């Protein structure tokens, strides 16, 4: 009999009720201040990150080696035979490669499949949830892995920020141009190159906050308006009112089958700063790639 474990990292932005419902094992990344180190979503909240940013912008790091080892050892003790994991893009973090390397020590204990989502937030989260649903339905490990890969392939993530300062400070700019944009009040709509290197790129350059939020919605609306059904996650970094307004627009679409409003993890908040608005959308019938503005 197969006993399948499902693992991810804290940047997948799964809510605690989803984690509990499907018994998903989450490896927290680290948030590093001069005086103390916190584990993402375990010892610190997004609100604490934003409230302290004027005093100090922390750094982030991979999960603790001890936390990764603890996860594998716990799964071994609990009698799991198979492990599926999906993680933040290797183009944005070393988390996937770290866990993959450490998993080599357990190849005699489990059948292991680890996925580099080439995406962020619910770009891996949708894959984890669909895999968990397949497992709950009694699917084989092969089919659970297939469910995760299909969801990740059919997910697109886009976001907009009030400023690119934090993205630049954290060294996560990818192919997004920032210096001139900040001076001209340009708010780029940013995507993740899930078909390529898994880094950020610019979809559109928009001037002003209000127009940028309209265009953020429009990018996803144009992807899904003719689809039979889609699901969307609306994520914010300390911007709940704007998040709710965008969520209402999706809820009004008859082919929108699921809308969840939530916040990004503290680690993502470190690199994006307050005011982030992000959308993750999945359509099981397939999704077009979002074009880069070059």
Coordinates of C-alpha atoms in Angstrom, one line a residue:
X1 CA 0.0 0.0 0.0
X2 CA 1.2 3.5 -0.9
X3 CA 1.2 6.1 1.9
X4 CA 1.8 9.4 0.2
X5 CA 3.1 12.5 1.8
X6 CA 2.8 16.0 0.3
X7 CA 5.3 18.7 1.1
X8 CA 6.0 22.3 0.1
X9 CA 7.6 25.5 1.3
X10 CA 6.0 28.4 3.1
X11 CA 6.0 30.7 0.0
X12 CA 3.2 28.5 -1.5
X13 CA 0.9 30.7 0.6
X14 CA -1.5 27.9 1.5
X15 CA -3.9 29.0 4.2
X16 CA -3.7 27.1 7.5
X17 CA -7.1 25.6 7.1
X18 CA -6.0 24.0 3.8
X19 CA -2.7 22.8 5.3
X20 CA -4.7 21.2 8.2
X21 CA -7.4 19.8 6.0
X22 CA -5.0 18.0 3.6
X23 CA -2.2 17.3 6.1
X24 CA 0.4 19.1 4.0
X25 CA 3.9 19.4 5.4
X26 CA 5.3 22.9 5.1
X27 CA 9.0 23.8 5.3
X28 CA 9.3 27.4 6.4
X29 CA 12.0 29.7 4.9
X30 CA 13.9 32.1 7.2
X31 CA 13.6 35.8 7.8
X32 CA 16.8 37.3 9.1
X33 CA 17.0 40.5 11.2
X34 CA 20.2 41.8 12.8
X35 CA 19.0 40.8 16.2
X36 CA 16.9 37.7 15.5
X37 CA 16.0 35.0 13.0
X38 CA 12.4 34.0 12.4
X39 CA 10.8 31.1 10.5
X40 CA 8.3 32.2 7.9
X41 CA 4.7 32.0 9.0
X42 CA 5.7 30.2 12.2
X43 CA 7.4 32.9 14.4
X44 CA 6.3 36.0 12.4
X45 CA 3.4 37.4 10.5
X46 CA 3.1 39.5 7.4
X47 CA 1.8 42.4 9.5
X48 CA 4.9 42.3 11.7
X49 CA 7.1 42.5 8.6
X50 CA 5.3 45.5 7.2
X51 CA 5.1 47.4 10.5
X52 CA 8.9 47.2 11.0
X53 CA 10.1 47.9 7.5
X54 CA 10.8 51.6 8.1
X55 CA 13.2 50.5 10.9
X56 CA 14.8 47.6 9.1
X57 CA 14.3 45.6 5.9
X58 CA 15.3 42.0 6.8
X59 CA 16.9 39.4 4.6
X60 CA 15.5 36.0 3.8
X61 CA 17.1 32.6 3.5
X62 CA 16.4 28.9 2.8
X63 CA 14.7 26.6 5.2
X64 CA 16.8 25.5 8.1
X65 CA 18.6 22.2 7.4
X66 CA 17.2 20.9 10.7
X67 CA 13.6 21.6 9.6
X68 CA 14.1 19.7 6.3
X69 CA 15.7 16.8 8.1
X70 CA 12.9 16.8 10.7
X71 CA 10.3 16.6 8.0
X72 CA 11.9 13.6 6.3
X73 CA 12.5 11.8 9.6
X74 CA 8.9 12.5 10.7
X75 CA 7.5 11.1 7.5
X76 CA 9.7 8.0 7.9
X77 CA 8.5 7.4 11.4
X78 CA 4.9 7.8 10.3
X79 CA 5.3 5.1 7.7
X80 CA 5.1 7.1 4.5
X81 CA 6.3 5.3 1.4
X82 CA 6.1 8.1 -1.2
X83 CA 6.7 11.9 -1.1
X84 CA 5.5 14.5 -3.5
X85 CA 6.8 18.1 -3.2
X86 CA 6.4 21.3 -5.1
X87 CA 8.4 24.4 -4.4
X88 CA 9.1 28.0 -5.3
X89 CA 10.9 28.6 -8.6
X90 CA 14.6 27.7 -8.5
X91 CA 15.0 31.0 -10.4
X92 CA 13.9 32.9 -7.3
X93 CA 15.1 30.8 -4.4
X94 CA 17.6 27.9 -3.7
X95 CA 14.9 26.1 -1.7
X96 CA 14.0 23.5 -4.4
X97 CA 17.7 22.6 -5.0
X98 CA 18.4 22.4 -1.3
X99 CA 15.5 20.0 -0.6
X100 CA 16.3 17.9 -3.7
X101 CA 19.9 17.5 -2.5
X102 CA 18.9 16.6 1.0
X103 CA 16.3 14.1 -0.4
X104 CA 19.1 12.1 -1.8
X105 CA 19.9 10.8 1.7
X106 CA 16.4 9.3 1.8
X107 CA 16.1 7.7 -1.6
X108 CA 16.2 4.2 0.1
X109 CA 13.3 5.2 2.4
X110 CA 10.9 6.7 0.0
X111 CA 9.9 7.1 -3.6
X112 CA 10.3 10.9 -4.0
X113 CA 9.1 13.3 -6.7
X114 CA 10.1 17.0 -6.2
X115 CA 8.8 19.6 -8.6
X116 CA 10.4 23.0 -9.4
X117 CA 7.2 25.0 -10.0
X118 CA 9.1 27.8 -11.9
X119 CA 6.6 30.0 -10.2
X120 CA 5.7 31.6 -6.8
X121 CA 2.9 31.6 -4.3
X122 CA -0.1 29.6 -5.6
X123 CA 1.9 28.9 -8.7
X124 CA 3.0 25.9 -6.6
X125 CA 0.0 26.0 -4.2
X126 CA -2.5 25.0 -6.8
X127 CA -0.4 22.0 -7.6
X128 CA -0.1 21.0 -4.0
X129 CA -3.9 21.3 -3.4
X130 CA -4.8 19.3 -6.6
X131 CA -2.3 16.6 -5.6
X132 CA -3.9 16.5 -2.1
X133 CA -7.4 16.2 -3.6
X134 CA -6.2 13.3 -5.8
X135 CA -4.6 11.6 -2.8
X136 CA -7.8 12.0 -0.8
X137 CA -9.7 10.4 -3.7
X138 CA -7.5 7.3 -3.5
X139 CA -5.3 8.0 -6.5
X140 CA -2.0 6.3 -7.1
X141 CA 1.2 8.1 -6.5
X142 CA 1.7 8.4 -10.3
X143 CA -1.7 10.0 -10.6
X144 CA -1.1 12.3 -7.6
X145 CA 2.1 13.5 -9.3
X146 CA 0.3 14.0 -12.6
X147 CA -2.3 16.1 -10.9
X148 CA 0.3 18.4 -9.4
X149 CA 2.2 18.8 -12.6
X150 CA -1.0 19.5 -14.6
X151 CA -2.1 22.2 -12.1
X152 CA 1.3 23.9 -12.1
X153 CA 1.4 23.8 -15.9
X154 CA -2.1 25.5 -16.0
X155 CA -1.4 28.2 -13.4
X156 CA -0.3 31.8 -14.1
X157 CA 0.7 34.4 -11.5
X158 CA 0.9 38.1 -12.0
X159 CA 1.4 41.0 -9.5
X160 CA 1.9 44.7 -9.2
X161 CA 3.8 46.8 -6.6
X162 CA 3.6 50.4 -5.4
X163 CA 7.4 50.5 -5.6
X164 CA 10.2 48.2 -6.9
X165 CA 12.5 49.3 -4.1
X166 CA 12.1 46.1 -2.1
X167 CA 12.4 43.8 -5.1
X168 CA 15.7 45.6 -6.1
X169 CA 17.0 45.5 -2.5
X170 CA 16.4 41.8 -2.3
X171 CA 18.1 41.1 -5.6
X172 CA 14.9 39.6 -7.1
X173 CA 14.4 41.9 -10.1
X174 CA 14.9 39.2 -12.8
X175 CA 14.2 40.9 -16.1
X176 CA 12.1 43.7 -14.6
X177 CA 13.5 47.2 -15.2
X178 CA 13.0 49.5 -12.1
X179 CA 15.1 52.7 -11.6
X180 CA 13.5 54.9 -14.3
X181 CA 10.1 53.3 -13.6
X182 CA 10.0 54.5 -10.0
X183 CA 10.9 58.0 -11.0
X184 CA 8.1 58.2 -13.6
X185 CA 5.5 56.5 -11.3
X186 CA 5.4 53.5 -13.6
X187 CA 4.0 50.4 -12.0
X188 CA 4.9 47.3 -14.1
X189 CA 2.6 44.3 -14.2
X190 CA 5.0 41.5 -13.4
X191 CA 4.8 37.8 -14.3
X192 CA 6.9 34.7 -13.7
X193 CA 8.5 33.0 -16.6
X194 CA 7.1 29.5 -15.8
X195 CA 8.0 28.2 -19.3
X196 CA 11.6 29.4 -19.0
X197 CA 14.0 30.4 -16.2
X198 CA 11.3 31.0 -13.6
X199 CA 12.3 34.6 -13.0
X200 CA 10.3 37.8 -13.0
X201 CA 9.5 39.7 -16.2
X202 CA 7.5 42.7 -17.2
X203 CA 4.1 42.1 -18.8
X204 CA 3.0 45.7 -19.1
X205 CA 4.2 49.1 -17.9
X206 CA 1.4 51.2 -16.4
X207 CA 1.5 54.7 -14.9
X208 CA -0.2 55.1 -11.5
X209 CA -1.6 52.8 -8.9
X210 CA -5.3 52.9 -9.9
X211 CA -4.6 52.1 -13.5
X212 CA -2.1 49.4 -12.6
X213 CA -4.8 47.5 -10.6
X214 CA -7.2 47.7 -13.5
X215 CA -4.5 46.3 -15.8
X216 CA -3.6 43.6 -13.3
X217 CA -7.2 42.4 -13.5
X218 CA -7.4 42.8 -17.2
X219 CA -4.3 40.6 -17.8
X220 CA -6.0 37.7 -16.0
X221 CA -9.5 38.5 -17.3
X222 CA -8.2 38.2 -20.9
X223 CA -6.7 34.8 -20.2
X224 CA -9.8 33.3 -18.7
X225 CA -12.9 35.2 -20.1
X226 CA -13.5 32.5 -22.7
X227 CA -12.7 29.5 -20.5
X228 CA -15.4 27.2 -19.3
X229 CA -14.2 27.4 -15.7
X230 CA -11.3 28.8 -13.7
X231 CA -10.1 29.3 -10.1
X232 CA -8.3 32.4 -8.8
X233 CA -6.4 33.4 -5.7
X234 CA -6.3 37.1 -4.8
X235 CA -3.2 37.8 -2.6
X236 CA -2.3 41.0 -1.0
X237 CA 0.6 42.5 1.0
X238 CA -1.2 44.7 3.5
X239 CA -3.8 45.9 0.8
X240 CA -7.0 44.2 1.9
X241 CA -9.5 46.7 0.5
X242 CA -8.0 46.6 -3.0
X243 CA -7.8 42.9 -2.8
X244 CA -11.5 42.7 -2.0
X245 CA -12.4 44.9 -4.9
X246 CA -10.6 42.7 -7.4
X247 CA -12.0 39.6 -5.8
X248 CA -15.5 41.0 -6.4
X249 CA -14.8 41.4 -10.1
X250 CA -13.9 37.8 -10.4
X251 CA -16.9 36.6 -8.4
X252 CA -19.1 38.4 -10.8
X253 CA -17.8 36.2 -13.7
X254 CA -20.1 33.2 -14.3
X255 CA -17.2 30.9 -15.2
X256 CA -15.2 31.7 -12.0
X257 CA -15.7 28.6 -9.8
X258 CA -13.5 29.5 -6.9
X259 CA -12.1 32.7 -5.4
X260 CA -9.9 32.9 -2.3
X261 CA -8.5 36.1 -0.7
X262 CA -5.4 35.7 1.4
X263 CA -2.1 37.3 2.1
X264 CA 1.4 36.5 0.9
X265 CA 3.9 35.0 3.3
X266 CA 6.2 37.2 5.3
X267 CA 9.1 36.0 3.1
X268 CA 7.4 37.3 0.0
X269 CA 6.4 40.4 1.8
X270 CA 10.1 41.1 2.5
X271 CA 10.8 41.2 -1.2
X272 CA 7.7 43.1 -2.3
X273 CA 7.0 45.5 0.5
X274 CA 3.5 46.8 1.5
X275 CA 0.9 47.3 -1.1
X276 CA 1.4 44.1 -3.2
X277 CA -1.6 42.9 -5.2
X278 CA -1.1 39.5 -6.8
X279 CA -3.3 37.1 -8.8
X280 CA -2.8 33.3 -9.3
X281 CA -5.2 31.7 -11.7
X282 CA -5.7 28.1 -12.8
X283 CA -7.7 26.6 -15.6
X284 CA -7.8 22.9 -16.0
X285 CA -8.4 23.1 -19.8
X286 CA -5.1 24.8 -20.3
X287 CA -3.6 28.3 -20.2
X288 CA -1.9 30.5 -22.7
X289 CA 1.5 31.9 -21.8
X290 CA 1.6 35.5 -20.9
X291 CA 3.8 37.6 -23.3
X292 CA 6.7 39.6 -22.0
X293 CA 6.9 43.3 -22.8
X294 CA 10.3 43.8 -24.5

